[in-house]
mmCIF file of C-alpha atoms in Angstrom:
data_model
loop_
_atom_site.group_PDB
_atom_site.id
_atom_site.type_symbol
_atom_site.label_atom_id
_atom_site.label_comp_id
_atom_site.label_asym_id
_atom_site.label_seq_id
_atom_site.Cartn_x
_atom_site.Cartn_y
_atom_site.Cartn_z
ATOM 1 C CA MET Z 5 0.004 -0.047 -0.051
ATOM 2 C CA SER Z 6 1.488 3.340 -1.152
ATOM 3 C CA LYS Z 7 1.899 6.446 1.295
ATOM 4 C CA ALA Z 8 -1.180 8.127 -0.638
ATOM 5 C CA ASP Z 9 -3.365 5.156 0.116
ATOM 6 C CA GLU Z 10 -2.780 5.963 3.773
ATOM 7 C CA GLU Z 11 -4.548 9.400 3.580
ATOM 8 C CA THR Z 12 -7.420 8.218 1.107
ATOM 9 C CA ILE Z 13 -10.629 6.354 2.068
ATOM 10 C CA PRO Z 14 -11.551 3.663 -0.601
ATOM 11 C CA LEU Z 15 -14.808 3.963 -2.180
ATOM 12 C CA SER Z 16 -17.626 1.596 -0.435
ATOM 13 C CA TYR Z 17 -15.197 0.840 2.469
ATOM 14 C CA LYS Z 18 -17.234 -0.745 4.952
ATOM 15 C CA TYR Z 19 -14.780 0.442 7.957
ATOM 16 C CA HIS Z 20 -15.541 3.889 7.364
ATOM 17 C CA TRP Z 21 -18.502 5.552 9.058
ATOM 18 C CA SER Z 22 -20.064 8.957 8.137
ATOM 19 C CA GLN Z 23 -23.444 10.284 8.207
ATOM 20 C CA ASP Z 24 -24.654 8.472 5.211
ATOM 21 C CA SER Z 25 -23.918 5.100 7.001
ATOM 22 C CA GLU Z 26 -26.698 2.793 7.837
ATOM 23 C CA MET Z 27 -25.892 1.966 11.174
ATOM 24 C CA PRO Z 28 -25.675 4.402 14.336
ATOM 25 C CA LEU Z 29 -22.017 5.450 15.137
ATOM 26 C CA LYS Z 30 -22.398 3.367 18.514
ATOM 27 C CA ASP Z 31 -23.121 0.259 16.683
ATOM 28 C CA PHE Z 32 -20.553 0.913 14.208
ATOM 29 C CA LEU Z 33 -17.978 1.179 17.000
ATOM 30 C CA ALA Z 34 -19.105 -1.904 18.786
ATOM 31 C CA LYS Z 35 -18.980 -4.008 15.525
ATOM 32 C CA TYR Z 36 -15.684 -2.856 14.097
ATOM 33 C CA ARG Z 37 -13.154 -2.750 17.030
ATOM 34 C CA PRO Z 38 -9.695 -1.765 16.141
ATOM 35 C CA SER Z 39 -8.591 -4.777 18.452
ATOM 36 C CA MET Z 40 -10.576 -7.359 16.709
ATOM 37 C CA VAL Z 41 -10.244 -6.277 12.975
ATOM 38 C CA GLN Z 42 -6.964 -7.538 11.555
ATOM 39 C CA ASN Z 43 -5.135 -5.986 8.540
ATOM 40 C CA ASP Z 44 -4.827 -8.415 5.591
ATOM 41 C CA GLY Z 45 -3.526 -5.618 3.485
ATOM 42 C CA THR Z 46 -7.180 -4.390 2.418
ATOM 43 C CA LYS Z 47 -8.293 -2.872 5.896
ATOM 44 C CA PRO Z 48 -5.367 -0.997 7.527
ATOM 45 C CA TRP Z 49 -7.641 1.672 9.282
ATOM 46 C CA ILE Z 50 -10.902 2.354 10.523
ATOM 47 C CA TRP Z 51 -12.301 5.854 9.313
ATOM 48 C CA VAL Z 52 -14.786 8.115 11.353
ATOM 49 C CA SER Z 53 -16.115 11.266 9.364
ATOM 50 C CA PRO Z 54 -18.248 13.613 11.461
ATOM 51 C CA PRO Z 55 -21.459 15.270 9.623
ATOM 52 C CA ASN Z 56 -21.330 19.060 8.531
ATOM 53 C CA LYS Z 57 -17.388 19.285 8.310
ATOM 54 C CA ASP Z 58 -16.132 20.943 5.312
ATOM 55 C CA ASP Z 59 -13.866 18.485 3.549
ATOM 56 C CA GLU Z 60 -12.544 20.596 0.719
ATOM 57 C CA HIS Z 61 -9.117 21.193 2.376
ATOM 58 C CA ARG Z 62 -8.434 17.369 2.072
ATOM 59 C CA SER Z 63 -7.700 18.133 -1.835
ATOM 60 C CA SER Z 64 -5.456 20.831 -3.230
ATOM 61 C CA ARG Z 65 -4.481 21.842 -6.533
ATOM 62 C CA GLY Z 66 -0.974 22.272 -5.405
ATOM 63 C CA GLU Z 67 -0.743 18.858 -3.642
ATOM 64 C CA ASP Z 68 1.279 17.083 -6.444
ATOM 65 C CA GLN Z 69 3.680 19.935 -6.975
ATOM 66 C CA ALA Z 70 4.059 20.293 -3.059
ATOM 67 C CA ILE Z 71 4.911 16.417 -2.910
ATOM 68 C CA GLU Z 72 7.361 16.664 -5.900
ATOM 69 C CA GLU Z 73 9.247 19.568 -4.179
ATOM 70 C CA GLY Z 74 8.977 18.039 -0.866
ATOM 71 C CA CYS Z 75 10.618 14.770 -2.278
ATOM 72 C CA LYS Z 76 13.411 16.529 -4.042
ATOM 73 C CA LEU Z 77 14.400 18.382 -0.931
ATOM 74 C CA LEU Z 78 14.197 15.368 1.282
ATOM 75 C CA GLU Z 79 16.817 13.678 -1.263
ATOM 76 C CA GLU Z 80 18.951 16.603 -1.062
ATOM 77 C CA VAL Z 81 19.070 16.951 2.861
ATOM 78 C CA THR Z 82 19.784 13.386 3.153
ATOM 79 C CA ALA Z 83 22.618 13.572 0.754
ATOM 80 C CA ARG Z 84 24.104 16.480 2.696
ATOM 81 C CA VAL Z 85 23.642 14.959 6.202
ATOM 82 C CA GLU Z 86 25.466 11.701 4.669
ATOM 83 C CA GLU Z 87 28.360 14.286 3.349
ATOM 84 C CA ILE Z 88 28.596 15.751 6.886
ATOM 85 C CA LYS Z 89 28.821 12.373 8.437
ATOM 86 C CA ASN Z 90 31.674 11.386 6.018
ATOM 87 C CA ASP Z 91 33.545 14.850 6.132
ATOM 88 C CA SER Z 92 36.667 14.112 8.272
ATOM 89 C CA SER Z 93 37.424 18.022 8.208
ATOM 90 C CA ILE Z 94 34.302 18.689 10.252
ATOM 91 C CA PRO Z 95 35.087 17.838 14.065
ATOM 92 C CA ALA Z 96 33.057 15.387 15.857
ATOM 93 C CA ARG Z 97 32.470 17.955 18.715
ATOM 94 C CA SER Z 98 32.134 21.813 18.660
ATOM 95 C CA SER Z 99 35.051 23.807 19.870
ATOM 96 C CA LYS Z 100 34.518 26.713 22.118
ATOM 97 C CA LYS Z 101 38.164 27.741 21.867
ATOM 98 C CA THR Z 102 38.333 27.777 18.099
ATOM 99 C CA GLY Z 103 34.648 28.367 17.411
ATOM 100 C CA ALA Z 104 34.518 25.583 15.024
ATOM 101 C CA LYS Z 105 30.987 23.884 14.822
ATOM 102 C CA GLY Z 106 31.014 19.943 15.137
ATOM 103 C CA LYS Z 107 29.121 17.344 12.893
ATOM 104 C CA LYS Z 108 25.940 17.305 15.249
ATOM 105 C CA GLU Z 109 25.617 21.193 15.302
ATOM 106 C CA ILE Z 110 26.006 21.269 11.425
ATOM 107 C CA ARG Z 111 23.572 18.520 10.880
ATOM 108 C CA GLU Z 112 20.948 19.943 13.058
ATOM 109 C CA GLN Z 113 21.206 23.491 11.384
ATOM 110 C CA VAL Z 114 20.650 21.610 8.073
ATOM 111 C CA GLN Z 115 17.592 19.765 9.421
ATOM 112 C CA ALA Z 116 16.072 22.932 11.008
ATOM 113 C CA GLU Z 117 16.621 24.764 7.560
ATOM 114 C CA ALA Z 118 14.820 21.974 5.743
ATOM 115 C CA THR Z 119 11.870 21.991 8.192
ATOM 116 C CA GLU Z 120 11.324 25.768 7.392
ATOM 117 C CA LYS Z 121 11.566 24.813 3.819
ATOM 118 C CA LEU Z 122 9.085 22.321 3.939
ATOM 119 C CA LYS Z 123 6.783 24.727 5.533
ATOM 120 C CA GLU Z 124 7.359 27.284 2.735
ATOM 121 C CA ILE Z 125 6.312 24.635 0.309
ATOM 122 C CA ALA Z 126 3.260 23.561 2.152
ATOM 123 C CA LEU Z 127 2.322 27.125 2.672
ATOM 124 C CA GLU Z 128 2.848 27.976 -1.044
ATOM 125 C CA HIS Z 129 0.977 25.294 -2.481
ATOM 126 C CA ASP Z 130 -1.755 25.515 0.104
ATOM 127 C CA TYR Z 131 -1.256 21.901 1.127
ATOM 128 C CA VAL Z 132 -1.371 22.313 5.279
ATOM 129 C CA VAL Z 133 -3.593 19.543 6.231
ATOM 130 C CA GLY Z 134 -2.371 17.237 8.800
ATOM 131 C CA LYS Z 135 -3.122 15.263 12.024
ATOM 132 C CA TRP Z 136 -2.409 14.992 15.869
ATOM 133 C CA LEU Z 137 -1.166 11.393 16.544
ATOM 134 C CA LEU Z 138 -2.225 9.443 19.529
ATOM 135 C CA PHE Z 139 -1.165 5.962 20.543
ATOM 136 C CA ALA Z 140 -3.063 3.298 22.455
ATOM 137 C CA PRO Z 141 -1.905 -0.196 23.543
ATOM 138 C CA GLN Z 142 -3.969 -3.214 22.349
ATOM 139 C CA ALA Z 143 -5.715 -3.638 25.740
ATOM 140 C CA LYS Z 144 -7.171 -0.266 25.618
ATOM 141 C CA VAL Z 145 -7.158 0.864 22.112
ATOM 142 C CA ASP Z 146 -11.142 -0.002 21.714
ATOM 143 C CA ALA Z 147 -12.168 2.198 24.611
ATOM 144 C CA ILE Z 148 -9.859 5.079 23.726
ATOM 145 C CA TRP Z 149 -11.029 4.873 19.953
ATOM 146 C CA SER Z 150 -14.672 4.936 20.931
ATOM 147 C CA ASP Z 151 -13.990 8.003 23.314
ATOM 148 C CA LEU Z 152 -12.169 9.902 20.297
ATOM 149 C CA ALA Z 153 -14.661 8.992 17.664
ATOM 150 C CA THR Z 154 -17.761 9.740 19.684
ATOM 151 C CA SER Z 155 -16.257 13.015 20.835
ATOM 152 C CA LEU Z 156 -15.555 13.986 17.327
ATOM 153 C CA VAL Z 157 -19.215 13.147 16.094
ATOM 154 C CA GLU Z 158 -21.253 14.558 19.144
ATOM 155 C CA GLY Z 159 -18.800 15.606 21.954
ATOM 156 C CA PRO Z 160 -16.458 18.592 22.568
ATOM 157 C CA LEU Z 161 -14.229 17.819 19.264
ATOM 158 C CA ALA Z 162 -17.488 18.361 17.419
ATOM 159 C CA LYS Z 163 -17.009 21.982 18.039
ATOM 160 C CA THR Z 164 -13.511 22.279 16.791
ATOM 161 C CA LYS Z 165 -12.150 22.298 13.221
ATOM 162 C CA ALA Z 166 -11.205 18.677 13.508
ATOM 163 C CA PHE Z 167 -12.916 16.752 10.643
ATOM 164 C CA ARG Z 168 -11.952 13.187 10.635
ATOM 165 C CA ALA Z 169 -10.064 10.563 12.648
ATOM 166 C CA LYS Z 170 -8.832 6.970 12.072
ATOM 167 C CA VAL Z 171 -7.079 4.312 13.873
ATOM 168 C CA ALA Z 172 -4.803 1.522 12.978
ATOM 169 C CA THR Z 173 -6.203 -2.070 12.930
ATOM 170 C CA SER Z 174 -4.484 -5.046 14.343
ATOM 171 C CA PRO Z 175 -1.532 -6.829 12.555
ATOM 172 C CA PRO Z 176 -2.231 -10.006 10.801
ATOM 173 C CA SER Z 177 0.207 -11.937 13.475
ATOM 174 C CA GLU Z 178 0.437 -11.588 17.100
ATOM 175 C CA THR Z 179 2.965 -8.784 17.893
ATOM 176 C CA PRO Z 180 4.215 -8.100 21.569
ATOM 177 C CA ASN Z 181 3.791 -4.491 22.880
ATOM 178 C CA TYR Z 182 1.662 -3.350 19.660
ATOM 179 C CA GLN Z 183 0.670 0.188 19.870
ATOM 180 C CA HIS Z 184 -2.395 1.268 17.522
ATOM 181 C CA VAL Z 185 -1.617 4.612 16.101
ATOM 182 C CA MET Z 186 -4.709 7.173 16.035
ATOM 183 C CA CYS Z 187 -5.102 10.348 13.730
ATOM 184 C CA LEU Z 188 -7.029 13.427 14.342
ATOM 185 C CA TYR Z 189 -6.971 15.363 11.177
ATOM 186 C CA ILE Z 190 -6.910 19.100 11.147
ATOM 187 C CA PRO Z 191 -7.035 21.437 8.348
ATOM 188 C CA ASN Z 192 -3.801 23.297 8.973
ATOM 189 C CA VAL Z 193 -1.048 22.243 10.923
ATOM 190 C CA TYR Z 194 0.558 25.676 10.991
ATOM 191 C CA ASP Z 195 -2.408 27.273 12.751
ATOM 192 C CA LYS Z 196 -1.254 27.288 16.041
ATOM 193 C CA ASP Z 197 -4.369 28.485 17.647
ATOM 194 C CA THR Z 198 -6.567 25.671 16.045
ATOM 195 C CA VAL Z 199 -4.121 23.036 17.025
ATOM 196 C CA THR Z 200 -3.745 24.260 20.517
ATOM 197 C CA SER Z 201 -7.277 24.361 21.128
ATOM 198 C CA ILE Z 202 -7.738 20.918 19.833
ATOM 199 C CA MET Z 203 -4.846 19.612 22.122
ATOM 200 C CA LYS Z 204 -6.776 21.011 25.240
ATOM 201 C CA ILE Z 205 -9.429 18.966 24.647
ATOM 202 C CA LEU Z 206 -7.834 15.959 23.964
ATOM 203 C CA LEU Z 207 -5.742 16.498 27.245
ATOM 204 C CA ARG Z 208 -8.246 18.072 29.428
ATOM 205 C CA ASN Z 209 -11.319 16.274 28.447
ATOM 206 C CA HIS Z 210 -10.023 12.852 27.459
ATOM 207 C CA GLY Z 211 -6.824 12.624 28.924
ATOM 208 C CA PHE Z 212 -5.147 11.078 25.777
ATOM 209 C CA ASN Z 213 -1.628 10.231 25.179
ATOM 210 C CA LEU Z 214 -0.445 12.748 22.529
ATOM 211 C CA SER Z 215 2.597 12.301 20.374
ATOM 212 C CA GLY Z 216 2.813 15.346 18.091
ATOM 213 C CA VAL Z 217 1.445 16.937 15.108
ATOM 214 C CA LYS Z 218 2.228 15.807 11.527
ATOM 215 C CA SER Z 219 1.631 17.438 8.062
ATOM 216 C CA ASP Z 220 0.137 15.119 5.479
ATOM 217 C CA LEU Z 221 2.933 16.339 3.358
ATOM 218 C CA TYR Z 222 5.597 14.590 5.656
ATOM 219 C CA THR Z 223 3.345 11.505 5.467
ATOM 220 C CA LEU Z 224 3.245 11.487 1.521
ATOM 221 C CA ILE Z 225 7.059 12.107 0.963
ATOM 222 C CA GLY Z 226 7.786 9.448 3.423
ATOM 223 C CA LEU Z 227 9.410 11.369 6.023
ATOM 224 C CA ASP Z 228 9.021 9.671 9.471
ATOM 225 C CA SER Z 229 11.118 9.303 12.589
ATOM 226 C CA LYS Z 230 13.470 6.704 11.055
ATOM 227 C CA HIS Z 231 14.126 8.643 7.876
ATOM 228 C CA PRO Z 232 18.120 9.002 7.213
ATOM 229 C CA SER Z 233 17.689 12.827 6.886
ATOM 230 C CA GLY Z 234 17.083 13.207 10.557
ATOM 231 C CA ILE Z 235 14.489 15.835 9.883
ATOM 232 C CA GLN Z 236 12.109 16.008 12.716
ATOM 233 C CA SER Z 237 8.682 14.323 11.475
ATOM 234 C CA THR Z 238 6.343 15.765 13.789
ATOM 235 C CA GLU Z 239 5.813 19.108 15.809
ATOM 236 C CA LEU Z 240 6.049 17.621 19.477
ATOM 237 C CA LYS Z 241 3.365 18.489 21.943
ATOM 238 C CA GLU Z 242 6.063 19.732 24.310
ATOM 239 C CA GLN Z 243 6.216 22.928 21.914
ATOM 240 C CA TYR Z 244 2.895 23.668 22.340
ATOM 241 C CA PHE Z 245 2.809 23.009 26.092
ATOM 242 C CA ALA Z 246 5.672 25.286 26.709
ATOM 243 C CA GLU Z 247 3.745 28.033 24.814
ATOM 244 C CA LEU Z 248 0.696 27.355 26.964
ATOM 245 C CA MET Z 249 2.411 27.401 30.166
ATOM 246 C CA SER Z 250 4.395 30.861 28.918
ATOM 247 C CA ASN Z 251 1.168 32.352 28.033
ATOM 248 C CA LYS Z 252 -0.512 31.117 31.444
ATOM 249 C CA SER Z 253 2.466 32.479 33.664
ATOM 250 C CA SER Z 254 2.379 35.954 31.688
ATOM 251 C CA ALA Z 255 -1.405 36.179 32.460
ATOM 252 C CA GLU Z 256 -0.866 35.336 36.065
ATOM 253 C CA THR Z 257 1.785 37.657 36.452
ATOM 254 C CA SER Z 258 -0.100 40.539 34.940
ATOM 255 C CA GLU Z 259 -3.313 39.672 37.296
ATOM 256 C CA THR Z 260 -0.977 39.726 40.396
ATOM 257 C CA THR Z 261 0.766 42.906 39.218
ATOM 258 C CA GLY Z 262 -2.650 44.572 38.778
ATOM 259 C CA ASP Z 263 -3.756 43.629 42.135
ATOM 260 C CA VAL Z 264 -0.686 45.043 44.074
ATOM 261 C CA SER Z 265 -0.701 48.016 42.079
ATOM 262 C CA GLU Z 266 -4.515 48.673 42.829
ATOM 263 C CA LYS Z 267 -3.741 47.835 46.589
ATOM 264 C CA SER Z 268 -0.898 50.282 46.519
ATOM 265 C CA ASN Z 269 -3.139 53.185 45.264
ATOM 266 C CA GLU Z 270 -5.782 52.662 48.130
ATOM 267 C CA PRO Z 271 -5.822 55.517 50.614
ATOM 268 C CA SER Z 272 -4.915 54.288 54.306
ATOM 269 C CA ALA Z 273 -7.754 53.569 56.046
ATOM 270 C CA ALA Z 274 -8.986 56.276 58.494
ATOM 271 C CA LYS Z 275 -9.306 55.513 62.169
ATOM 272 C CA ALA Z 276 -12.625 54.479 63.258
ATOM 273 C CA LYS Z 277 -14.421 57.288 64.846
ATOM 274 C CA SER Z 278 -16.339 56.660 68.157
ATOM 275 C CA LYS Z 279 -19.956 56.094 67.473
ATOM 276 C CA PRO Z 280 -22.088 59.005 69.261
ATOM 277 C CA LYS Z 281 -24.216 58.028 71.823
ATOM 278 C CA PRO Z 282 -27.844 57.247 70.676
ATOM 279 C CA LYS Z 283 -30.183 60.088 71.620
ATOM 280 C CA LYS Z 284 -33.151 59.505 73.529
ATOM 281 C CA LYS Z 285 -36.335 59.401 71.110
ATOM 282 C CA ASN Z 286 -39.819 60.220 72.042
ATOM 283 C CA ASP Z 287 -41.921 57.138 71.722
ATOM 284 C CA PRO Z 288 -44.490 57.795 69.223
ATOM 285 C CA PHE Z 289 -46.892 55.419 70.712
ATOM 286 C CA GLU Z 290 -46.643 56.861 74.089
ATOM 287 C CA SER Z 291 -50.209 58.269 75.174
ATOM 288 C CA ASP Z 292 -50.858 61.598 76.909
ATOM 289 C CA ASP Z 293 -52.015 59.694 79.949
ATOM 290 C CA ASP Z 294 -48.540 58.001 80.553
ATOM 291 C CA ASP Z 295 -46.958 61.606 80.527
ATOM 292 C CA LYS Z 296 -49.386 62.537 83.277
ATOM 293 C CA ASP Z 297 -49.045 59.592 85.350
ATOM 294 C CA ASP Z 298 -45.325 60.008 85.222
ATOM 295 C CA GLY Z 299 -45.573 63.828 86.177
ATOM 296 C CA ALA Z 300 -47.742 62.703 89.265
ATOM 297 C CA LYS Z 301 -45.376 60.060 90.208
ATOM 298 C CA LYS Z 302 -42.441 62.522 90.203
ATOM 299 C CA ARG Z 303 -44.204 65.198 92.236
ATOM 300 C CA ALA Z 304 -45.121 62.551 94.993
ATOM 301 C CA LYS Z 305 -41.622 61.557 95.074
ATOM 302 C CA ASP Z 306 -40.378 65.025 95.511
ATOM 303 C CA SER Z 307 -42.904 65.440 98.414
ATOM 304 C CA ASP Z 308 -41.817 62.265 100.329
ATOM 305 C CA ASP Z 309 -38.160 63.481 99.682
ATOM 306 C CA GLU Z 310 -39.306 66.750 101.860
ATOM 307 C CA GLU Z 311 -40.899 64.911 104.542
ATOM 308 C CA GLU Z 312 -38.059 62.716 105.052
ATOM 309 C CA GLN Z 313 -35.462 65.671 105.556
ATOM 310 C CA PRO Z 314 -36.930 66.944 108.789
ATOM 311 C CA LYS Z 315 -36.982 63.624 110.352
ATOM 312 C CA LYS Z 316 -33.438 63.274 109.565
ATOM 313 C CA LYS Z 317 -32.652 66.638 111.336
ATOM 314 C CA GLN Z 318 -34.768 65.813 114.281
ATOM 315 C CA LYS Z 319 -32.649 62.546 114.992
#
């Protein structure tokens, strides 16, 4: 099977679910489990395509040209890396004293430049589609794949720009520690906002084990982790993590600085003033008779006091 076939769904392929499928997604996932479907050369993948997702970005007029230029560049870089390896005039290690660059440093520079050139080719020909790569062990792949596919069709991922998913079926013979690869397709691997927003859902909502983001151009020119050019075949998730953490730290620092600034501008609290003693208020419900009774009692008390005073003197 060619590399191009890996990104193409065959016509009338029964291991592909879409809105036109006869059975519900739940039944499809239960019937065609990746741990049970063996690849005999005709069914390497199980696919799920959600409804109402624009699929035009899957094809590009410049796809063939991008692949041709990418293959040519890959050949040149591979040859250059081999030259560096066999060039005895290049020291094995860099030297701080002489400033001479070592084989590793020169090789990495060539590979980094090639990565940028491949990006330019993809953007120039508008062939930027790619995928998030996920891996799952044989014992857990059915549950993880079901979770991913369901989320893409009717869950959190349905609200993103992700437009298709696939999972590798099982090898024809028993393979110890076999890992099933899963791909979640996105329209533009160079759109960091989209890539990062999807990554957040994959991690926070599903807890998936992500590997990295890979361009379809890389797949179709045969660039993988074992390619002799040594070019990095994926954008590692750590790069997006680092950016997320950097943005988070900046936001937290900004909030903290703002709080301190606001507090420093607040005037010092004035000393609390002693509360004035409450004034005696007239009771609006007090009757006139009560006033008269109180007056009579007061006069009677004064009279008693006057009588007591002579008695005290007589003693």
